[in-house]
Tab-separated table of C-alpha atoms in Angstrom:
chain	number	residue	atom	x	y	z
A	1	UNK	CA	0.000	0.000	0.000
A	2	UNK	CA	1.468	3.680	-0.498
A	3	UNK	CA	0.715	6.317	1.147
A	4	UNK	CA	0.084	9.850	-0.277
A	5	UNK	CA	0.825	13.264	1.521
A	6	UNK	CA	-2.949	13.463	3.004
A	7	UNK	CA	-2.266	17.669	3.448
A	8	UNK	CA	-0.909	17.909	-0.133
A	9	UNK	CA	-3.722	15.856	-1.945
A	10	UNK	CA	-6.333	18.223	-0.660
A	11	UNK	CA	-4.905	21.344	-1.550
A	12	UNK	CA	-4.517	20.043	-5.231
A	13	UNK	CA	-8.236	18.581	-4.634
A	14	UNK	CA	-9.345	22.090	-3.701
A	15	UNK	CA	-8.046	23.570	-6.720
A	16	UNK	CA	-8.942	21.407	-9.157
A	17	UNK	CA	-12.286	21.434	-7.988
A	18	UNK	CA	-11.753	25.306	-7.900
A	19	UNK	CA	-11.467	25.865	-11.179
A	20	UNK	CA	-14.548	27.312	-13.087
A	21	UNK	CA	-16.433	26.941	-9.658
A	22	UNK	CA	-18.591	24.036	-11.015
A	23	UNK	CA	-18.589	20.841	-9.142
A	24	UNK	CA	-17.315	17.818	-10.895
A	25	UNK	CA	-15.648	14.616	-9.841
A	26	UNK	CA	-12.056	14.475	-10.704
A	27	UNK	CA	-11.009	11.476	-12.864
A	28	UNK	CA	-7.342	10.907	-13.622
A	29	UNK	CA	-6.201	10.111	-16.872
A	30	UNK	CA	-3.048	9.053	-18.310
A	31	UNK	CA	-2.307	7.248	-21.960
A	32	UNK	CA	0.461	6.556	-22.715
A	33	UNK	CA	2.758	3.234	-21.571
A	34	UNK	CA	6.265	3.169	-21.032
A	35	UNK	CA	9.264	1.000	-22.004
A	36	UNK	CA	10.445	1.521	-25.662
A	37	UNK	CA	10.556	1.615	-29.114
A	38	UNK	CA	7.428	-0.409	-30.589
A	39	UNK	CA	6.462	-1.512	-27.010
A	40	UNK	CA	5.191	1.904	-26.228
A	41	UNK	CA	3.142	1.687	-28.935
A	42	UNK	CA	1.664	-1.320	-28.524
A	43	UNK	CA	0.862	-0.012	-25.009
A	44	UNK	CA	-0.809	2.965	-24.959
A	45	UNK	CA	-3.707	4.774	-27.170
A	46	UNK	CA	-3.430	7.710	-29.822
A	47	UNK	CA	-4.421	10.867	-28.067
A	48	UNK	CA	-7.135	11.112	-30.605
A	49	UNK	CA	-8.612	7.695	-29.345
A	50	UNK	CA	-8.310	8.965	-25.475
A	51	UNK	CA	-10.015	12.511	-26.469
A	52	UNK	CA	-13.281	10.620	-27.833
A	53	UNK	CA	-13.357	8.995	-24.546
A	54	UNK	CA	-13.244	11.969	-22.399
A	55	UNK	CA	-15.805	14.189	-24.688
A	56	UNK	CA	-18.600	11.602	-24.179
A	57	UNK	CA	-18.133	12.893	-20.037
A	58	UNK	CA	-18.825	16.757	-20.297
A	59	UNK	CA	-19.211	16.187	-16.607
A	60	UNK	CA	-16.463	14.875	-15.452
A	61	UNK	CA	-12.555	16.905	-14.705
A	62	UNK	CA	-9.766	15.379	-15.768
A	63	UNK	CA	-6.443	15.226	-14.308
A	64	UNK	CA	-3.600	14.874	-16.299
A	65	UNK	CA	-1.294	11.969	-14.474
A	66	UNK	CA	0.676	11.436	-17.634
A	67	UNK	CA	4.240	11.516	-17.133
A	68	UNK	CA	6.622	13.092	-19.918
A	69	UNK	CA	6.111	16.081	-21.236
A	70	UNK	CA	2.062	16.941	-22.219
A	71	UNK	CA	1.106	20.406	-21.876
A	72	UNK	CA	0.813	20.903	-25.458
A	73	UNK	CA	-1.376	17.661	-26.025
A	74	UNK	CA	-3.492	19.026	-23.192
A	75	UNK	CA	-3.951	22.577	-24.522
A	76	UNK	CA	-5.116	20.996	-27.671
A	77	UNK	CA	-7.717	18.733	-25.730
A	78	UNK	CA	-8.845	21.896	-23.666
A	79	UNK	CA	-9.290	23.787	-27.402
A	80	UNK	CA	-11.464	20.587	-28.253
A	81	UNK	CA	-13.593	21.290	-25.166
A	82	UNK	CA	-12.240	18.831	-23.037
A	83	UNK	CA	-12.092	19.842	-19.182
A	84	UNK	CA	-8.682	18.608	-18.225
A	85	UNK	CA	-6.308	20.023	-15.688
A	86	UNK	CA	-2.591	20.364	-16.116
A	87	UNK	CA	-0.474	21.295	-13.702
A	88	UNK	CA	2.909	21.849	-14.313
A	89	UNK	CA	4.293	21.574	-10.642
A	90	UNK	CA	3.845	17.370	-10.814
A	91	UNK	CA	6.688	15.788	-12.391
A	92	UNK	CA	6.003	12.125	-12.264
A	93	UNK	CA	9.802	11.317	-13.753
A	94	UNK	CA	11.588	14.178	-10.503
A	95	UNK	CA	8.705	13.989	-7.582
A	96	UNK	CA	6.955	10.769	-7.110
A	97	UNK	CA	5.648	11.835	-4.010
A	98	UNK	CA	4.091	14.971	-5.310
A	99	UNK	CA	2.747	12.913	-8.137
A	100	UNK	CA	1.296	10.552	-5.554
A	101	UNK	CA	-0.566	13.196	-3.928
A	102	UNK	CA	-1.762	14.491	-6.788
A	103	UNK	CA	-3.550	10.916	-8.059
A	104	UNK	CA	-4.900	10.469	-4.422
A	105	UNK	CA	-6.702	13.981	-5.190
A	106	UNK	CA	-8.422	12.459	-7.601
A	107	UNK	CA	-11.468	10.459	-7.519
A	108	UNK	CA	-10.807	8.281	-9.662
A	109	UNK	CA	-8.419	7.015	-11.827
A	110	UNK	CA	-8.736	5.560	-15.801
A	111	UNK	CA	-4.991	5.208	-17.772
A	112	UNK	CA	-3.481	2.429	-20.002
A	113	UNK	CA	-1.160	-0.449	-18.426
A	114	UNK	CA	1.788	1.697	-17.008
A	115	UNK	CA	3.001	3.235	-13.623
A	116	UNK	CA	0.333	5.343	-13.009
A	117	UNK	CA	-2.089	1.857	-12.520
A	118	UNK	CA	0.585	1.174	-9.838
A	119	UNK	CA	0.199	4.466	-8.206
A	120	UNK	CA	-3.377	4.488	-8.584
A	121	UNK	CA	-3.849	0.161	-7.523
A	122	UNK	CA	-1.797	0.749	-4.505
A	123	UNK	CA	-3.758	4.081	-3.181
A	124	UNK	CA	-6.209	1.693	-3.281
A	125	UNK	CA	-8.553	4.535	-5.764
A	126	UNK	CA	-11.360	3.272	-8.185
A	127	UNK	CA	-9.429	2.301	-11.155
A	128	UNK	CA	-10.170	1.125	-14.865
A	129	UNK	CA	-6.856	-0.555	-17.188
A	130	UNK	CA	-7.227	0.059	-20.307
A	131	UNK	CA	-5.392	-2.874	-21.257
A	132	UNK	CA	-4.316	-3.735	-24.940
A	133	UNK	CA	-4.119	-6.855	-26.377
A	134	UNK	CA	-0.449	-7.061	-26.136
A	135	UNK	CA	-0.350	-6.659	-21.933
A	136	UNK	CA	2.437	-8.878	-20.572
A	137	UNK	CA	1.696	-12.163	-18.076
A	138	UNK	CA	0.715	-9.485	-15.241
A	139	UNK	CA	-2.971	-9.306	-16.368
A	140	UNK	CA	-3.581	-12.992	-17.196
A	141	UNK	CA	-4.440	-13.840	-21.053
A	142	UNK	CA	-8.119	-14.622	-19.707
A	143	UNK	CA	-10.420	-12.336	-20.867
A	144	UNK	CA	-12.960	-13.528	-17.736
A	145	UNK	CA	-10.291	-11.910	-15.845
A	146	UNK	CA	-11.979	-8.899	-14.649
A	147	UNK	CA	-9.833	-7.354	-12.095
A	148	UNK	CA	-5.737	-6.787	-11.502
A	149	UNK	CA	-4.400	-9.483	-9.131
A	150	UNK	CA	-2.361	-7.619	-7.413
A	151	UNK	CA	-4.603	-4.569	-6.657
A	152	UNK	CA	-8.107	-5.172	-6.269
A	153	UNK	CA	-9.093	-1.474	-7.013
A	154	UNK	CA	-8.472	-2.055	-10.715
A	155	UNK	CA	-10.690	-3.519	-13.104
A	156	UNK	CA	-9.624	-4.256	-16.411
A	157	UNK	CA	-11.390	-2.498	-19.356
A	158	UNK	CA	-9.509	-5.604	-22.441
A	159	UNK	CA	-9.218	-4.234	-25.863
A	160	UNK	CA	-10.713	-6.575	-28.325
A	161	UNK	CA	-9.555	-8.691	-30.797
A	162	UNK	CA	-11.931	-9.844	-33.244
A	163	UNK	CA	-12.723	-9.123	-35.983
A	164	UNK	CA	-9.700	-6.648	-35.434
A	165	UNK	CA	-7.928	-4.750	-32.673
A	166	UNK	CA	-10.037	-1.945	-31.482
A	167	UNK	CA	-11.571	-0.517	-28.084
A	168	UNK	CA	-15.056	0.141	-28.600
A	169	UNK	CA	-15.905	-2.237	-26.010
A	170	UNK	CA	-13.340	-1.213	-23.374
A	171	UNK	CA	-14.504	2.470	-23.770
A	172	UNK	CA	-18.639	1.394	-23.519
A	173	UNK	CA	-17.392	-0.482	-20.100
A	174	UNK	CA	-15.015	2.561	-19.273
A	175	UNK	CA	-17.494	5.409	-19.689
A	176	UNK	CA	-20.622	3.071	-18.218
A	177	UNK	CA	-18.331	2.765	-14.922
A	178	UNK	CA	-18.218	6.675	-15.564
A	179	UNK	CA	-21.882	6.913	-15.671
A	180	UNK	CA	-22.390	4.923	-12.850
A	181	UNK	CA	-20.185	6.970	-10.404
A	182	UNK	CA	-16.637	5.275	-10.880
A	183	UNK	CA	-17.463	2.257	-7.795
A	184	UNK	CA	-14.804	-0.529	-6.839
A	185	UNK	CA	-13.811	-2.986	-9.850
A	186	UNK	CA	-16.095	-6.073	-9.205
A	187	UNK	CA	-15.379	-9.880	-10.593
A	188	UNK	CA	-12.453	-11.915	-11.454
A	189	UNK	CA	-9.325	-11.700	-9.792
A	190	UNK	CA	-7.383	-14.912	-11.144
């Protein structure tokens, strides 16, 4: 289990929540996987992809937990209407702490198969993987696997294979978990 500075997730909680002065849950969002070369591909989903997701929840705040450099991809999402916070003091990569603090601010948490489900998982935060079809022995090759193993907070949103890759039917179970107030990942563990 980690443990997040309690103090410094509720100041970035009350600004986030701040901003515009409408109340809105605060969903953290990240989209991209690590490692390299073609494995960071295979891991993580074209911002364009992401953005469809998050304009189908006018209601909802996002966080950016993304580590790397994003603040350009996020001004474009904010042009595109998307309600997305980026704040520029979290480094991920230079302050895991801060960054830590910052996810437990959030409500809940939705990001692709990388450090941020660990973050996330071990805060022990409502959390949906989207998980591509080329996830490593980690999430189990079942697709009745429902759940992470080692964090029962996170449910597993699979991309599908047939009749090609896509993730129509990750997003439909992603944004109906949005719909229905982000709850605790139910179902199959192992």
């Amino acid at each position: 289990v980690l443990v997040a500075d309690e103090n410094q997730s509720e100041l970035f909680r009350k600004e986030y929540l701040s901003i515009n002065q409408e109340p809105k849950r605060l969903v953290g969002v990240s989209w991209r996987g690590g490692a390299h070369g073609k494995r960071v591909h295979q891991k993580s989903l074209s911002v364009e992809v992401f953005a469809e997701l998050m304009l189908n929840h006018p209601d909802i705040r996002f966080v950016d937990l993304q580590y790397g450099n994003t603040s350009d991809q996020i001004k474009n999402w904010q042009k595109q209407g998307i309600d997305i916070v980026h704040d520029s003091r979290v480094n991920p990569l230079k302050n895991m702490d801060m960054w830590l603090s910052q996810v437990k601010a959030c409500d809940a948490v939705i990001s692709v198969a990388n450090t941020t489900i660990h973050g996330a998982g071990g805060l022990n935060l409502p959390t949906q993987c989207l998980l591509s079809i080329y996830s490593d022995w980690r999430w189990f090759v079942d697709p009745s696997v429902q759940r992470s193993y080692w964090y029962s907070s996170v449910g597993i949103a699979r991309q599908s294979r047939t009749p090609r890759p896509n993730w129509h039917d990750a997003f439909q179970q992603v944004s109906d978990w949005l719909e229905h107030g982000c709850p605790m990942p139910r179902g199959r563990r192992e």
